[in-house]
Coordinates of C-alpha atoms in Angstrom, one line a residue:
X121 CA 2.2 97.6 7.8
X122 CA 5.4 98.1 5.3
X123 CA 6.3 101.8 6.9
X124 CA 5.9 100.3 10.5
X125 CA 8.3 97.4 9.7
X126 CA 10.5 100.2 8.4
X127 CA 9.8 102.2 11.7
X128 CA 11.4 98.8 13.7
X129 CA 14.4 98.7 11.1
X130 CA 15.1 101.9 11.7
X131 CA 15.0 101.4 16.0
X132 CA 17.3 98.2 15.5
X133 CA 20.2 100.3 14.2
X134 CA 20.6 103.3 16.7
X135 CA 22.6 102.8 20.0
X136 CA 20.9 104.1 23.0
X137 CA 22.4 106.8 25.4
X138 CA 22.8 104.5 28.7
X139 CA 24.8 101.7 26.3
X140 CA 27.1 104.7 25.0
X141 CA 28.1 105.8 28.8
X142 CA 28.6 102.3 29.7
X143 CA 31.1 101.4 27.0
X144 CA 32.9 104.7 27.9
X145 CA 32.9 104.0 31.9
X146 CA 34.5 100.5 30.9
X147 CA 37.3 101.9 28.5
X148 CA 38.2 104.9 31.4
X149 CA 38.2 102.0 33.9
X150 CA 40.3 100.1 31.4
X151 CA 42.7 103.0 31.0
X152 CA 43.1 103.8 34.7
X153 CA 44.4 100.5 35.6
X154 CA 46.8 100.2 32.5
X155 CA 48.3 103.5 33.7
X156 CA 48.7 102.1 37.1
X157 CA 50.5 99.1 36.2
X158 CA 52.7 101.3 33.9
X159 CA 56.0 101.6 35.8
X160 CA 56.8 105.3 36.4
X161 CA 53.0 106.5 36.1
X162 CA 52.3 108.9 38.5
X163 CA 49.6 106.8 39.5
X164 CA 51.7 103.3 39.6
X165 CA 50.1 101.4 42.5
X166 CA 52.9 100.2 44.8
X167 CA 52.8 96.8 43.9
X168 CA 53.8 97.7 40.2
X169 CA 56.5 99.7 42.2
X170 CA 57.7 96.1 44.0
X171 CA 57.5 94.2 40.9
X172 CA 59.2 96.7 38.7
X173 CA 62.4 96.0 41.6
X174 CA 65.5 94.9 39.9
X175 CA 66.0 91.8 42.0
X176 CA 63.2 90.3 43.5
X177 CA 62.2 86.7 45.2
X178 CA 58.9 84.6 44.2
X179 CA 58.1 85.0 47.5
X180 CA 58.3 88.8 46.8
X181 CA 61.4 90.2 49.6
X182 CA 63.8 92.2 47.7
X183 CA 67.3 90.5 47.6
X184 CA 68.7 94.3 46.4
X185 CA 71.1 95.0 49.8
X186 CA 69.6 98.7 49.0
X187 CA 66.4 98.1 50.1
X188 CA 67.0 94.8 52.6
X189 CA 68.8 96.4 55.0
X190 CA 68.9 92.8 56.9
X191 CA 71.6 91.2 54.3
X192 CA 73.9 94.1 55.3
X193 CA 77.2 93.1 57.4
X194 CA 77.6 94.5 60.0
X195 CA 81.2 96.7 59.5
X196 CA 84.2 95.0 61.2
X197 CA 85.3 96.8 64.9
X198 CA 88.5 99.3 64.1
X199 CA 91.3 96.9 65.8
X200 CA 92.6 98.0 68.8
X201 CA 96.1 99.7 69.0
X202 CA 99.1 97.6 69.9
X203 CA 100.3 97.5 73.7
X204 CA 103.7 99.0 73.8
X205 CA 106.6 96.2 74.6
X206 CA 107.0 95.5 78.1
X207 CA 111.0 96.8 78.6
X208 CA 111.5 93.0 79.5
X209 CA 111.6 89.7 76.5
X210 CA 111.3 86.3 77.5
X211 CA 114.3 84.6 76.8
X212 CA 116.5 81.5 78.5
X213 CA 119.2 83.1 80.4
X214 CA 122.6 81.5 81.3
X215 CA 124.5 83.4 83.6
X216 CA 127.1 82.7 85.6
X217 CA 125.3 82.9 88.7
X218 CA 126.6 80.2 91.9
X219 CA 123.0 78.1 92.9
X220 CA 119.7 78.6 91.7
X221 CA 117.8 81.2 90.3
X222 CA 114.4 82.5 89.1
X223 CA 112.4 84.8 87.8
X224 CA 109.2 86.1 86.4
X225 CA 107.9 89.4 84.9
X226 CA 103.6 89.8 84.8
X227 CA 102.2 92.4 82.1
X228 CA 99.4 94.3 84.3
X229 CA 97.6 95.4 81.3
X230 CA 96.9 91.5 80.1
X231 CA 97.5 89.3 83.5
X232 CA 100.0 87.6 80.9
X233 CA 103.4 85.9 83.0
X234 CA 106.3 85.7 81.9
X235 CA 109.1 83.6 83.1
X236 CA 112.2 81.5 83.8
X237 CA 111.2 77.3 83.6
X238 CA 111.3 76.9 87.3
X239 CA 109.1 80.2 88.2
X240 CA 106.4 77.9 90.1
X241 CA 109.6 77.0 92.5
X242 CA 109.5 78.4 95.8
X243 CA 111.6 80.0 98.5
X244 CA 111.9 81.9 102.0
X245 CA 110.5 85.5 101.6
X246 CA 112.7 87.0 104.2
X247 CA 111.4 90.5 104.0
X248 CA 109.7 90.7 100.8
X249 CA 106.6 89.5 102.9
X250 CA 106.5 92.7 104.8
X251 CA 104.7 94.2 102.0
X252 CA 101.9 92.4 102.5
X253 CA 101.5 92.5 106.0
X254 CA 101.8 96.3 105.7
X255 CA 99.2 95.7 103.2
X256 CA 96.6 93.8 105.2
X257 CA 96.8 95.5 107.8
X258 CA 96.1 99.0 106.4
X259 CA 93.0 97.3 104.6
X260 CA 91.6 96.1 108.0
X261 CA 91.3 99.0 109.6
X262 CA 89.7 100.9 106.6
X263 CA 87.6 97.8 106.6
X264 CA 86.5 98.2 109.9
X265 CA 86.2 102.0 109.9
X266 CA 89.1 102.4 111.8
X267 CA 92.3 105.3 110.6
X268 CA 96.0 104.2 112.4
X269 CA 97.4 107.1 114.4
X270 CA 100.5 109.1 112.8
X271 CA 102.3 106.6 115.1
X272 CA 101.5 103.0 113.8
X273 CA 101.9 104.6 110.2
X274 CA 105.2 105.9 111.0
X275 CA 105.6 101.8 112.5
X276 CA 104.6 100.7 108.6
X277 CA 106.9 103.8 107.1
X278 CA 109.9 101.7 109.3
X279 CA 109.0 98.3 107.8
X280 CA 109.0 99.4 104.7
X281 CA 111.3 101.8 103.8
X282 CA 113.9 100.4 106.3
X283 CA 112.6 96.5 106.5
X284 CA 112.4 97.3 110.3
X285 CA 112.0 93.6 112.0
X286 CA 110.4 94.5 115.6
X287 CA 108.0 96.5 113.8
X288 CA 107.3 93.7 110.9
X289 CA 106.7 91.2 113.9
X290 CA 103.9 93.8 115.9
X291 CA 102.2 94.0 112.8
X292 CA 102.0 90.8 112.0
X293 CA 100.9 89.9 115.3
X294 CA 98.1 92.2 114.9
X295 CA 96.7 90.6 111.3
X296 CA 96.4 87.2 112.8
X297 CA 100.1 85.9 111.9
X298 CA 99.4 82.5 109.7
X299 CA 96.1 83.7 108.7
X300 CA 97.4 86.8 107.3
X301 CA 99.2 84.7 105.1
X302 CA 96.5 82.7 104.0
X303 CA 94.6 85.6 102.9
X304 CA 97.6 86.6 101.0
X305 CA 97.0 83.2 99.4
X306 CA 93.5 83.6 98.5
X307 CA 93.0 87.2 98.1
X308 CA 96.0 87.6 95.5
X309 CA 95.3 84.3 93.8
X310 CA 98.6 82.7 94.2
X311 CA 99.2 79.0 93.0
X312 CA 102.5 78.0 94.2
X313 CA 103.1 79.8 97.4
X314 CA 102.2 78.3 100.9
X315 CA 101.9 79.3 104.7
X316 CA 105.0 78.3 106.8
X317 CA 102.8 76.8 110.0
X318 CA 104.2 78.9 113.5
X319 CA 107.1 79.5 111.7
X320 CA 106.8 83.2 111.2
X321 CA 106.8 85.6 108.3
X322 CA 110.2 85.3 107.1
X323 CA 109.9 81.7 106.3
X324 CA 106.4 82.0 104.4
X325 CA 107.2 80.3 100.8
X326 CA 106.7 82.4 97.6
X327 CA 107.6 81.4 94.0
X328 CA 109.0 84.5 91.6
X329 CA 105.6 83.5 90.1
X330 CA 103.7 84.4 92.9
X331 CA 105.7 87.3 93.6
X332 CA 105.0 89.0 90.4
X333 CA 101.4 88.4 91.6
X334 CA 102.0 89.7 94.9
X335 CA 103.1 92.7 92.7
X336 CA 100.2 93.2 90.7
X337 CA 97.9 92.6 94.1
X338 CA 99.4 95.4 95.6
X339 CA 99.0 97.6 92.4
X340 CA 95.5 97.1 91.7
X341 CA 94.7 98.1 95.1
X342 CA 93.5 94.8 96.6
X343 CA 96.1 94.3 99.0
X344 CA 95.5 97.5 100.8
X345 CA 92.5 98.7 99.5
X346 CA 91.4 102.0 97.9
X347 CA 92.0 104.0 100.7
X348 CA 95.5 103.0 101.3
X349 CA 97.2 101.7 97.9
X350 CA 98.4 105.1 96.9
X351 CA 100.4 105.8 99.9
X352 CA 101.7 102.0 100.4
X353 CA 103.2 102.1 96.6
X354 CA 104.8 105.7 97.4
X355 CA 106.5 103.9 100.9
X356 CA 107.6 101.0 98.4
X357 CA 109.2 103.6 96.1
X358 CA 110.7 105.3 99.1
X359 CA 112.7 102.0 100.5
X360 CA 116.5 103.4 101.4
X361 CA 119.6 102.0 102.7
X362 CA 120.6 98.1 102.7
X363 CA 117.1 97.3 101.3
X364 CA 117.7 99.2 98.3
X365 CA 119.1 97.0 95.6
X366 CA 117.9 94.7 92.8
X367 CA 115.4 95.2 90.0
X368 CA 115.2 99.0 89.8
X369 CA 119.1 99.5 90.2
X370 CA 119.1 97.6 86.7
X371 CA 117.2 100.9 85.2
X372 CA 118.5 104.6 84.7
X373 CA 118.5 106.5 87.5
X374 CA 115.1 108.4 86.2
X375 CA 113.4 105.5 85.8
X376 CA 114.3 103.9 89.2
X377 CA 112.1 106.7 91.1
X378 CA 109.1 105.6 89.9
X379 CA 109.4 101.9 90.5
X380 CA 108.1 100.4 93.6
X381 CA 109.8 97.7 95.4
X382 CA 110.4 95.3 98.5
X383 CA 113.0 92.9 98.5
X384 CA 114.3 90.3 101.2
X385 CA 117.9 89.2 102.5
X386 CA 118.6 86.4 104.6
X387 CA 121.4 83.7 105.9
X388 CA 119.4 80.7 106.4
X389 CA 121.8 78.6 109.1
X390 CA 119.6 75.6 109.0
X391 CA 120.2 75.2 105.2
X392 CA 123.2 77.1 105.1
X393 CA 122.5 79.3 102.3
X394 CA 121.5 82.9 101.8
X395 CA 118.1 83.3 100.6
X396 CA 117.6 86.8 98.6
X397 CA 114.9 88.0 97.0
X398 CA 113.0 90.8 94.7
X399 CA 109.9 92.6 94.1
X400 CA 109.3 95.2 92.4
X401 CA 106.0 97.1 90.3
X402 CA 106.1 99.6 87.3
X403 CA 103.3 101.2 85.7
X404 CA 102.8 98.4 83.6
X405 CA 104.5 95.9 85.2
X406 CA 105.5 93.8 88.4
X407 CA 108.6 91.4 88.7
X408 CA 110.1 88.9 91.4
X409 CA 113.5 87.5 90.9
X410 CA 114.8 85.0 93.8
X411 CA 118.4 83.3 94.4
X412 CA 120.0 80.8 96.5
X413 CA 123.7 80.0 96.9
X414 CA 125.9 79.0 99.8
X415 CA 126.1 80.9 102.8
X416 CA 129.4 81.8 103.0
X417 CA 129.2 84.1 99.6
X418 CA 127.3 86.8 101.7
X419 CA 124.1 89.0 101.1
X420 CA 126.4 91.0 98.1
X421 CA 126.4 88.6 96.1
X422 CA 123.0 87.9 95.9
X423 CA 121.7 91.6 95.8
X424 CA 123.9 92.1 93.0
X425 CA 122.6 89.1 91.0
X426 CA 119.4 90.0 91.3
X427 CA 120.3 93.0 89.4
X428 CA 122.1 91.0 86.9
X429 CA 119.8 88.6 85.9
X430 CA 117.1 92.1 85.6
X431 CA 119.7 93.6 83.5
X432 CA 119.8 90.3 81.2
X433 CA 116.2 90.4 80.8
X434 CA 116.1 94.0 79.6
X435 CA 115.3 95.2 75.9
X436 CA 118.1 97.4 74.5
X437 CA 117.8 100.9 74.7
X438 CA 115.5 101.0 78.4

């Protein structure tokens, strides 16, 4: 009995195989995931990776601008290079100039206007107007599919480079007469200007305002159209003899050939005064300047005032 008690004793004290292998699993286990959570382990599990971020919410989104690409700023646009100086400033002018006068320059690259207080006051177009109706009646016919013979465009080479009159009247017989003028209206987005009812063309009412527009119309090519813009603003640079005075005279010579123009002259008995007035269109540019004075001072005066007030409006060194 005594050596089988012993026997028991003996079995009490020794570990059995399957309880060493389970301890040893357990501590392995143990040491694999402490070597995951150690940052740097090759065997770090990506959330140790997350938490082991420098900066990092409760909520667990990184507030590093490294790694959240959706706190970055977007980078500011490059400005945009300066527009070179019209060669006209804005500026009150005083001259010395008999009646009334106006004027107003329009920046084609901006739409911005430019001008004397009374540029939204309105007078008689006289011939100015024929560049419109040259205009619209070129765009008609390429509207309707139609190409004037050498002879009709020779007819709109005579109104415009020599203001003819009988010519200026067929062709504004042709666009509808008032309603060529209302199109003007609409289609150039004037706001001061209005049709003279069965009055004719010369007597249609423009601003210098408008004119400018008129300008810029003509130079975009919705006046004419694609088709016929190009030649219409090389007749306009072409304009010769009495009608060639104003604006561009008030820039050197070189400059003058590239500056398209149309202006108007007229004695106006019923108001007895002389009615003269200017258009013209740069590259990047368009101007009208308009004067009244008393009749009996004659067309020079006028034409060269035009001039003048240009001249006054000019940036030294143009």
């Amino acid at each position: 009995m005594a050596g089988n008690r012993r026997a028991d004793r003996r079995g009490e004290g020794e570990t059995s195989p399957l309880r060493l292998i389970a301890v040893a699993v357990i501590l392995i286990g143990l040491v694999l995931v402490s070597l995951r959570l150690l940052p740097g382990s090759p065997f770090e599990s990506a959330a140790a990776a997350k938490w082991g971020d420098s900066e990092t919410t409760s909520s667990g989104r990184s507030t590093d601008a490294a790694t959240d690409r959706s706190a970055r700023q977007p980078a500011p646009p490059s400005p945009s290079p300066s527009l070179a100086p019209l060669p006209f400033q804005a500026k009150n002018l005083d001259l010395d100039i008999e009646g009334w006068y106006s004027w107003s320059v329009l920046d084609r690259r901006t739409g911005q206007i430019i001008g004397s207080k009374n540029m939204g006051e309105t007078s008689t177009t006289a011939s100015l107007i024929k560049s419109w109706i040259v205009a619209d009646y070129l765009r008609r016919a390429a509207e309707t599919g139609q190409t004037p013979s050498d002879a009709k465009l020779a007819d709109a080479t005579r109104i415009i480079r020599d203001s003819d009159n009988t010519r200026a009247e067929q062709f504004y017989n042709s666009v509808g007469r008032d309603a060529s003028i209302r199109r003007l209206l609409s289609m150039c987005k004037l706001t001061d200007s209005g049709v003279a009812p069965d009055k004719g063309w010369s007597r249609t009412a423009l601003s210098p305002r408008d004119t400018a527009r008129l300008g810029n119309c003509i130079a975009t090519g919705t006046a004419a159209g694609p088709k016929w813009t190009k030649w219409l603003l090389n007749e306009m640079k072409l304009v010769r003899g009495a009608g060639d005075f104003g604006i561009r005279k008030a820039f050197p010579p070189a400059q003058q050939k590239q500056i398209a123009i149309k202006n108007g002259w007229i004695d106006r008995t019923a108001e007895q005064e002389m009615h003269i007035n200017c258009l013209a269109i740069g590259d990047t540019w368009t101007m009208g300047v308009m004067v009244r004075y008393p009749i009996d001072m004659g067309y020079e005066y006028g034409m060269k005032n035009c001039q003048k007030i240009t001249e006054a409006l000019l940036r030294p060194g143009i």
